Structures are given as structure tokens and as C-alpha cells.
Amino acid sequence: MKIQKIQAYAVSIPLETTYWVSNEIIDRCSQIIVQVLTDEGVTGVATLHGRSMPTVLQVVEQLSGYLAGMDALAHEAIWAKVFGLTTISPDAARASGAPSYLGADKRPALLAAMAGIDIALWDIKGKAVSLPVWRLLGGDRTSIRAYVTGGYYQVDRDLFDIGPEMAGYVSQGFNGVKMKVGGLSLPADVARVKAVRDAVGPSTMLMVDANCAYTLEQAIEAIRAFEPYDVYWFEEPLHWYDSVRAMGKLAQYTHVALASGESEQHSWACRDLIDLGAIRYMEFDATRSGGVTEWLRVAAYAQLHGVSMATHHDPHIHGHLAAAVPNGACVEVFLDEKRDPLWKMLFRERAQLRDGQLHLSDLPGFGFDIDWDVVKRFHI
Ligand SMILES: [Mg+2]
């Protein structure tokens, strides 16, 4: 089965309200959809959310010609060929017909494009043998625990009135919720964490996500202030430039588990986060960088080091992976339709949320079906 062509479409919806995390504003909900078409009529589909969107689309187009004719089941060979573009010399690139310019500035977009292509290849593999990906990977779990991310800073509501939102998720059957911290002064964030703990009760897992808000000193102070509210994990506490070795230091100051990995681009960085960062939850995002093939390498390394896989975004894809591996802990989901309208709109068919679990089906591949009318409507 040979790759014929690869195409990508970007969808983006302006949100009704503006959300922010510690250092970034969220005012749109976006996805890129990648299709890998084969000569046997099997088409693999993926969603990805790498950045920047225009560059990812451009790179996918360049890779389409470069990968055409390759065996669509040869995911390792295809991965190696694409990843090789990050180190190829101009001379070798010319000789091999590699895309014209994929220099260092395009690396994140290249790895995002590869994420989409690789996920679509695993979808093809499942469709080719009529098996869902979770089963293809050897799993026997058909569901996995889901936790709900909410508790954003929001322009249209009182910054401290987030208890009702979070309690609402618990009343829908979820026993884990995650909220944002790091965007206000520490006393103000502590008040928000307290409000959520009071609202969700003592038996709900409460995670806090700082989105890289703190220096090491600030993070030590913050986690000590949050600890009385029984925080289950502390996610991406440290500024982007010192988020690995300083994380290992931070671990010496708290009993709270540390989580990170959604910002990493490859398995080598994830290895360092496990070796030097002392994290207990790895959140490498297969839909942002590297795809299923790279995610599985990260998961195997994490397994050897007693680290659990907690996934980031796109549960319709990550659910298959987390359910299949022995150290798959949970998937992240978004229930606020104002924050994530695409989860409700983009699919005709996908994994379902019920009783605090993501339930996977027996449909082949990733078992989702894109609503192309929605893609047409919000195409950019
Ligand atoms: Mg996060």
C-alpha cells in the first residue's frame, strides 16, 4: 500500500469569550486535519494542533511529494526519513530530492506535520486490518480515566468564582479536574485553588497547571502554598528556559507529583525530563510533535522509570495510546463548549465520554470521522 498524497486543512473558530493562562491568551479554537491517501483507497486521518498553522500546512504540502510512493505501513521508515530532514546537509538534500528549505526555524512545524502524518499512518494501519489502534497496540482496555481541564482565567467572569464550573464537572461523573494557576499574585491564586477544593470536595483529584509561570524560587513558594489543598499534580511549574534541571530541584521541596512534557518536541527531551526533572506524569503530546511513533518511545522510556503517561488534548487520539500502554494513566478532556467548540462540532463519530471515562469503540483506526461540512465552514 503506497502513499499517493498528503493534504492538510486548518480550521479555526473565534471563541465567544477570551481565556488566558499564566502567559498566553486563548481566543480561538483551532485544529489541523491531515489526510494521507493511498493507492489502495484507504485514507488515514489525523488531527494535530502544532504551530504555526500556516507553516505546518506549507510543510505538509512539501512532504507530500517527498513521501509519495513510500509504503504506508512503514511508519518507522517514514518517521526516520522526515526526521532526517532536521539534520540533512544541503548537498544531500539536493541529491535526495528533499523539500527545498526546512531549516531550524521550521523544525517545530516539521515535527508537527510529522505528527499528523504519523497519526494518519497508524489510522491507515488500523483500517487496513480492521482493528482499532488501541487493539493494534496490544491493549485490552476499552476505556480510560478522563479528567476535565477548566478553571481558566476568563474575561467574562469573576476570577475567583470558578468553584461552580469545577463542581459541575464532578457532578457529571468526573473524579479529576485541572485548573490554571500562575496568572495572578500567589495569594490570589491560592484563593482560587481553595475555592475549587471547597467546591469539588475532598475526594476529587485536583491538578494545577502553571503553564511555565514560575522561577524555581517562586515555584517552591507556590507549591508549598497550594499543598494544603491536596494538589494531585503540579504541571509545568517552571519558566520554559529552565524547566528540566530546576524541575529536579523542585521535586526535592514537595511531595506533590510533578507533571510536564506537553511542550517537548521529541523523545530525547522527554528522556531528560524523566532523568533530570524527576517528573511523575509525562504529558508528551503526539498531536503536537512526532506522532504515535514518538509517543510510544516516550511511553516505553517512562515505563522503565516508573513514570505514568497523562495525555494532553485530543483524547480521540491519545485515548487509544494511553489505554494500550501499561503506564497509561488518564486523558485530558475539555467540557466547556465555549472553550473547546470543536470537540462537539468537528466529528460525526469519535470516542465517547461517560461516567468519568473515555470509551473507545471497535471501529478501525482511531475510530473517528470528521464532519467535513464543519471543516468547509471554518476553514482558514
Ligand atoms: Mg498544560
Tab-separated table of N, CA and C in Angstrom, residues 148-255:
chain	number	residue	atom	x	y	z
A	148	VAL	N	-11.041	16.568	33.623
A	148	VAL	CA	-11.515	17.746	32.902
A	148	VAL	C	-10.642	18.959	33.215
A	149	THR	N	-10.151	19.603	32.168
A	149	THR	CA	-9.425	20.860	32.346
A	149	THR	C	-10.384	22.031	32.185
A	150	GLY	N	-10.346	22.908	33.163
A	150	GLY	CA	-11.162	24.133	33.140
A	150	GLY	C	-10.482	25.131	34.052
A	151	GLY	N	-11.287	25.944	34.735
A	151	GLY	CA	-10.707	26.870	35.700
A	151	GLY	C	-9.719	27.841	35.081
A	152	TYR	N	-10.025	28.284	33.860
A	152	TYR	CA	-9.182	29.289	33.202
A	152	TYR	C	-9.423	30.661	33.835
A	153	TYR	N	-8.502	31.580	33.568
A	153	TYR	CA	-8.778	32.988	33.813
A	153	TYR	C	-9.630	33.426	32.634
A	154	GLN	N	-10.728	34.106	32.931
A	154	GLN	CA	-11.698	34.426	31.888
A	154	GLN	C	-12.124	35.872	32.003
A	155	VAL	N	-12.230	36.562	30.854
A	155	VAL	CA	-12.572	37.985	30.931
A	155	VAL	C	-14.034	38.218	31.324
A	156	ASP	N	-14.894	37.218	31.081
A	156	ASP	CA	-16.324	37.472	31.310
A	156	ASP	C	-16.833	36.929	32.646
A	157	ARG	N	-15.920	36.654	33.587
A	157	ARG	CA	-16.423	36.236	34.890
A	157	ARG	C	-15.459	36.642	36.003
A	158	ASP	N	-15.972	36.628	37.214
A	158	ASP	CA	-15.179	36.917	38.408
A	158	ASP	C	-14.055	35.879	38.495
A	159	LEU	N	-12.822	36.351	38.617
A	159	LEU	CA	-11.668	35.444	38.606
A	159	LEU	C	-11.695	34.435	39.751
A	160	PHE	N	-12.459	34.727	40.794
A	160	PHE	CA	-12.477	33.838	41.959
A	160	PHE	C	-13.716	32.947	41.994
A	161	ASP	N	-14.610	33.137	41.041
A	161	ASP	CA	-15.867	32.390	41.063
A	161	ASP	C	-15.772	31.174	40.134
A	162	ILE	N	-14.777	30.315	40.383
A	162	ILE	CA	-14.615	29.166	39.484
A	162	ILE	C	-15.096	27.859	40.106
A	163	GLY	N	-15.489	27.908	41.389
A	163	GLY	CA	-15.977	26.698	42.057
A	163	GLY	C	-17.145	26.037	41.345
A	164	PRO	N	-18.187	26.813	40.972
A	164	PRO	CA	-19.346	26.179	40.331
A	164	PRO	C	-18.986	25.443	39.040
A	165	GLU	N	-18.106	26.058	38.221
A	165	GLU	CA	-17.696	25.376	36.978
A	165	GLU	C	-17.069	24.024	37.304
A	166	MET	N	-16.117	24.011	38.241
A	166	MET	CA	-15.369	22.783	38.531
A	166	MET	C	-16.264	21.736	39.205
A	167	ALA	N	-17.144	22.199	40.091
A	167	ALA	CA	-18.081	21.267	40.741
A	167	ALA	C	-19.032	20.665	39.708
A	168	GLY	N	-19.325	21.450	38.670
A	168	GLY	CA	-20.205	20.959	37.601
A	168	GLY	C	-19.612	19.735	36.902
A	169	TYR	N	-18.288	19.728	36.730
A	169	TYR	CA	-17.643	18.572	36.092
A	169	TYR	C	-17.746	17.337	36.992
A	170	VAL	N	-17.587	17.560	38.300
A	170	VAL	CA	-17.675	16.442	39.247
A	170	VAL	C	-19.101	15.872	39.228
A	171	SER	N	-20.087	16.754	39.140
A	171	SER	CA	-21.478	16.267	39.140
A	171	SER	C	-21.801	15.520	37.849
A	172	GLN	N	-20.965	15.710	36.813
A	172	GLN	CA	-21.160	14.924	35.573
A	172	GLN	C	-20.415	13.589	35.624
A	173	GLY	N	-19.807	13.276	36.770
A	173	GLY	CA	-19.212	11.944	36.939
A	173	GLY	C	-17.696	11.893	36.861
A	174	PHE	N	-17.036	13.047	36.729
A	174	PHE	CA	-15.566	13.042	36.630
A	174	PHE	C	-14.955	13.192	38.025
A	175	ASN	N	-13.927	12.393	38.307
A	175	ASN	CA	-13.311	12.483	39.637
A	175	ASN	C	-11.940	13.155	39.598
A	176	GLY	N	-11.636	13.837	38.481
A	176	GLY	CA	-10.400	14.603	38.396
A	176	GLY	C	-10.650	15.898	37.634
A	177	VAL	N	-10.138	17.008	38.153
A	177	VAL	CA	-10.269	18.298	37.470
A	177	VAL	C	-8.936	19.035	37.539
A	178	LYS	N	-8.702	19.866	36.528
A	178	LYS	CA	-7.455	20.636	36.499
A	178	LYS	C	-7.769	22.104	36.258
A	179	MET	N	-7.076	22.962	37.005
A	179	MET	CA	-7.302	24.402	36.903
A	179	MET	C	-5.989	25.132	36.619
A	180	LYS	N	-6.126	26.368	36.167
A	180	LYS	CA	-4.952	27.171	35.846
A	180	LYS	C	-4.484	27.947	37.073
A	181	VAL	N	-3.159	28.033	37.222
A	181	VAL	CA	-2.556	28.887	38.251
A	181	VAL	C	-1.402	29.641	37.596
A	182	GLY	N	-0.820	30.577	38.350
A	182	GLY	CA	0.367	31.284	37.863
A	182	GLY	C	0.061	32.580	37.145
A	183	GLY	N	-1.230	32.894	36.951
A	183	GLY	CA	-1.588	34.097	36.207
A	183	GLY	C	-1.851	35.307	37.082
A	184	LEU	N	-1.963	35.083	38.405
A	184	LEU	CA	-2.235	36.174	39.341
A	184	LEU	C	-1.170	36.148	40.431
A	185	SER	N	-1.289	37.053	41.402
A	185	SER	CA	-0.380	37.001	42.554
A	185	SER	C	-0.611	35.677	43.276
A	186	LEU	N	0.390	35.218	44.025
A	186	LEU	CA	0.240	33.925	44.709
A	186	LEU	C	-0.952	33.912	45.681
A	187	PRO	N	-1.145	34.945	46.512
A	187	PRO	CA	-2.323	34.903	47.394
A	187	PRO	C	-3.636	34.785	46.609
A	188	ALA	N	-3.723	35.463	45.466
A	188	ALA	CA	-4.946	35.381	44.664
A	188	ALA	C	-5.117	33.971	44.085
A	189	ASP	N	-4.023	33.383	43.608
A	189	ASP	CA	-4.126	32.016	43.074
A	189	ASP	C	-4.457	31.005	44.182
A	190	VAL	N	-3.909	31.210	45.361
A	190	VAL	CA	-4.239	30.317	46.487
A	190	VAL	C	-5.735	30.406	46.783
A	191	ALA	N	-6.281	31.611	46.732
A	191	ALA	CA	-7.721	31.778	46.979
A	191	ALA	C	-8.537	31.024	45.925
A	192	ARG	N	-8.068	31.026	44.689
A	192	ARG	CA	-8.783	30.289	43.632
A	192	ARG	C	-8.692	28.781	43.866
A	193	VAL	N	-7.497	28.305	44.239
A	193	VAL	CA	-7.331	26.869	44.495
A	193	VAL	C	-8.226	26.445	45.666
A	194	LYS	N	-8.249	27.268	46.698
A	194	LYS	CA	-9.114	26.962	47.862
A	194	LYS	C	-10.588	26.906	47.438
A	195	ALA	N	-10.996	27.871	46.596
A	195	ALA	CA	-12.392	27.904	46.135
A	195	ALA	C	-12.750	26.622	45.388
A	196	VAL	N	-11.804	26.145	44.586
A	196	VAL	CA	-12.082	24.923	43.819
A	196	VAL	C	-12.102	23.708	44.741
A	197	ARG	N	-11.136	23.618	45.653
A	197	ARG	CA	-11.135	22.467	46.578
A	197	ARG	C	-12.433	22.447	47.385
A	198	ASP	N	-12.858	23.606	47.876
A	198	ASP	CA	-14.108	23.663	48.643
A	198	ASP	C	-15.284	23.196	47.779
A	199	ALA	N	-15.254	23.544	46.498
A	199	ALA	CA	-16.388	23.231	45.621
A	199	ALA	C	-16.411	21.764	45.183
A	200	VAL	N	-15.248	21.165	44.971
A	200	VAL	CA	-15.231	19.794	44.413
A	200	VAL	C	-15.175	18.725	45.500
A	201	GLY	N	-14.931	19.137	46.747
A	201	GLY	CA	-14.900	18.176	47.851
A	201	GLY	C	-13.563	17.477	47.962
A	202	PRO	N	-13.360	16.742	49.072
A	202	PRO	CA	-12.036	16.187	49.369
A	202	PRO	C	-11.627	15.000	48.497
A	203	SER	N	-12.568	14.314	47.861
A	203	SER	CA	-12.181	13.076	47.181
A	203	SER	C	-11.929	13.253	45.681
A	204	THR	N	-12.059	14.481	45.182
A	204	THR	CA	-11.785	14.725	43.758
A	204	THR	C	-10.306	15.043	43.579
A	205	MET	N	-9.693	14.441	42.562
A	205	MET	CA	-8.308	14.777	42.247
A	205	MET	C	-8.271	16.186	41.663
A	206	LEU	N	-7.433	17.029	42.239
A	206	LEU	CA	-7.324	18.414	41.778
A	206	LEU	C	-5.894	18.679	41.310
A	207	MET	N	-5.756	18.926	40.019
A	207	MET	CA	-4.445	19.223	39.448
A	207	MET	C	-4.346	20.732	39.188
A	208	VAL	N	-3.130	21.284	39.311
A	208	VAL	CA	-2.929	22.698	38.988
A	208	VAL	C	-1.878	22.810	37.879
A	209	ASP	N	-2.156	23.691	36.914
A	209	ASP	CA	-1.308	23.845	35.725
A	209	ASP	C	-0.833	25.287	35.636
A	210	ALA	N	0.481	25.475	35.786
A	210	ALA	CA	1.034	26.836	35.787
A	210	ALA	C	1.477	27.295	34.395
A	211	ASN	N	1.452	26.411	33.404
A	211	ASN	CA	1.882	26.802	32.045
A	211	ASN	C	3.193	27.614	32.057
A	212	CYS	N	4.175	27.088	32.792
A	212	CYS	CA	5.536	27.668	32.798
A	212	CYS	C	5.598	29.073	33.417
A	213	ALA	N	4.915	29.250	34.549
A	213	ALA	CA	4.767	30.600	35.112
A	213	ALA	C	5.886	31.050	36.027
A	214	TYR	N	6.661	30.118	36.617
A	214	TYR	CA	7.483	30.490	37.763
A	214	TYR	C	8.980	30.264	37.572
A	215	THR	N	9.775	31.016	38.359
A	215	THR	CA	11.167	30.655	38.588
A	215	THR	C	11.163	29.526	39.621
A	216	LEU	N	12.307	28.896	39.832
A	216	LEU	CA	12.384	27.810	40.824
A	216	LEU	C	11.959	28.308	42.207
A	217	GLU	N	12.470	29.468	42.606
A	217	GLU	CA	12.139	30.002	43.931
A	217	GLU	C	10.629	30.245	44.046
A	218	GLN	N	10.040	30.834	43.001
A	218	GLN	CA	8.596	31.096	43.020
A	218	GLN	C	7.799	29.795	43.036
A	219	ALA	N	8.288	28.797	42.307
A	219	ALA	CA	7.560	27.522	42.237
A	219	ALA	C	7.575	26.811	43.587
A	220	ILE	N	8.708	26.884	44.281
A	220	ILE	CA	8.785	26.271	45.617
A	220	ILE	C	7.773	26.942	46.542
A	221	GLU	N	7.732	28.262	46.476
A	221	GLU	CA	6.803	29.009	47.326
A	221	GLU	C	5.354	28.679	46.952
A	222	ALA	N	5.098	28.592	45.634
A	222	ALA	CA	3.729	28.344	45.175
A	222	ALA	C	3.247	26.960	45.587
A	223	ILE	N	4.060	25.934	45.358
A	223	ILE	CA	3.561	24.586	45.654
A	223	ILE	C	3.367	24.416	47.163
A	224	ARG	N	4.199	25.065	47.969
A	224	ARG	CA	4.006	24.992	49.422
A	224	ARG	C	2.691	25.659	49.819
A	225	ALA	N	2.322	26.707	49.100
A	225	ALA	CA	1.056	27.391	49.398
A	225	ALA	C	-0.152	26.594	48.903
A	226	PHE	N	0.040	25.815	47.818
A	226	PHE	CA	-1.083	25.020	47.275
A	226	PHE	C	-1.253	23.684	48.005
A	227	GLU	N	-0.175	23.181	48.593
A	227	GLU	CA	-0.192	21.839	49.205
A	227	GLU	C	-1.348	21.609	50.178
A	228	PRO	N	-1.715	22.585	51.026
A	228	PRO	CA	-2.814	22.327	51.971
A	228	PRO	C	-4.135	21.952	51.288
A	229	TYR	N	-4.249	22.210	49.984
A	229	TYR	CA	-5.499	21.916	49.274
A	229	TYR	C	-5.403	20.594	48.500
A	230	ASP	N	-4.448	19.773	48.928
A	230	ASP	CA	-4.320	18.412	48.414
A	230	ASP	C	-4.237	18.373	46.887
A	231	VAL	N	-3.182	19.000	46.387
A	231	VAL	CA	-2.971	19.056	44.932
A	231	VAL	C	-2.418	17.710	44.455
A	232	TYR	N	-3.026	17.155	43.404
A	232	TYR	CA	-2.656	15.816	42.917
A	232	TYR	C	-1.400	15.874	42.048
A	233	TRP	N	-1.336	16.868	41.142
A	233	TRP	CA	-0.062	17.127	40.463
A	233	TRP	C	0.085	18.608	40.160
A	234	PHE	N	1.342	19.024	39.997
A	234	PHE	CA	1.722	20.412	39.702
A	234	PHE	C	2.337	20.368	38.304
A	235	GLU	N	1.639	21.026	37.352
A	235	GLU	CA	2.006	20.864	35.933
A	235	GLU	C	2.758	22.081	35.408
A	236	GLU	N	3.795	21.813	34.645
A	236	GLU	CA	4.636	22.855	34.023
A	236	GLU	C	4.827	24.062	34.933
A	237	PRO	N	5.412	23.854	36.110
A	237	PRO	CA	5.570	24.987	37.025
A	237	PRO	C	6.587	26.021	36.546
A	238	LEU	N	7.627	25.585	35.812
A	238	LEU	CA	8.805	26.444	35.631
A	238	LEU	C	8.885	27.113	34.268
A	239	HIS	N	9.491	28.296	34.272
A	239	HIS	CA	9.708	29.016	33.011
A	239	HIS	C	10.362	28.092	31.979
A	240	TRP	N	10.055	28.331	30.724
A	240	TRP	CA	10.469	27.449	29.628
A	240	TRP	C	11.974	27.231	29.554
A	241	TYR	N	12.769	28.236	29.989
A	241	TYR	CA	14.212	28.153	29.740
A	241	TYR	C	14.945	27.307	30.777
A	242	ASP	N	14.282	27.005	31.893
A	242	ASP	CA	14.946	26.179	32.920
A	242	ASP	C	13.919	25.223	33.509
A	243	SER	N	13.334	24.413	32.639
A	243	SER	CA	12.200	23.594	33.051
A	243	SER	C	12.586	22.126	33.258
A	244	VAL	N	13.883	21.807	33.158
A	244	VAL	CA	14.293	20.409	33.297
A	244	VAL	C	15.104	20.206	34.589
A	245	ARG	N	16.304	20.757	34.637
A	245	ARG	CA	17.117	20.555	35.850
A	245	ARG	C	16.488	21.215	37.069
A	246	ALA	N	15.921	22.404	36.866
A	246	ALA	CA	15.274	23.084	38.003
A	246	ALA	C	14.067	22.281	38.498
A	247	MET	N	13.436	21.531	37.587
A	247	MET	CA	12.305	20.677	37.992
A	247	MET	C	12.793	19.593	38.952
A	248	GLY	N	13.955	19.031	38.656
A	248	GLY	CA	14.536	18.035	39.564
A	248	GLY	C	14.782	18.624	40.939
A	249	LYS	N	15.222	19.871	40.981
A	249	LYS	CA	15.420	20.573	42.270
A	249	LYS	C	14.077	20.763	42.976
A	250	LEU	N	13.084	21.212	42.206
A	250	LEU	CA	11.755	21.468	42.782
A	250	LEU	C	11.196	20.213	43.454
A	251	ALA	N	11.453	19.060	42.819
A	251	ALA	CA	10.928	17.797	43.352
A	251	ALA	C	11.436	17.527	44.767
A	252	GLN	N	12.600	18.101	45.105
A	252	GLN	CA	13.163	17.877	46.448
A	252	GLN	C	12.426	18.689	47.512
A	253	TYR	N	11.588	19.626	47.075
A	253	TYR	CA	10.928	20.515	48.027
A	253	TYR	C	9.446	20.204	48.222
A	254	THR	N	8.927	19.205	47.509
A	254	THR	CA	7.495	18.937	47.631
A	254	THR	C	7.205	17.445	47.480
A	255	HIS	N	6.139	16.991	48.121
A	255	HIS	CA	5.692	15.608	47.916
A	255	HIS	C	4.677	15.540	46.778
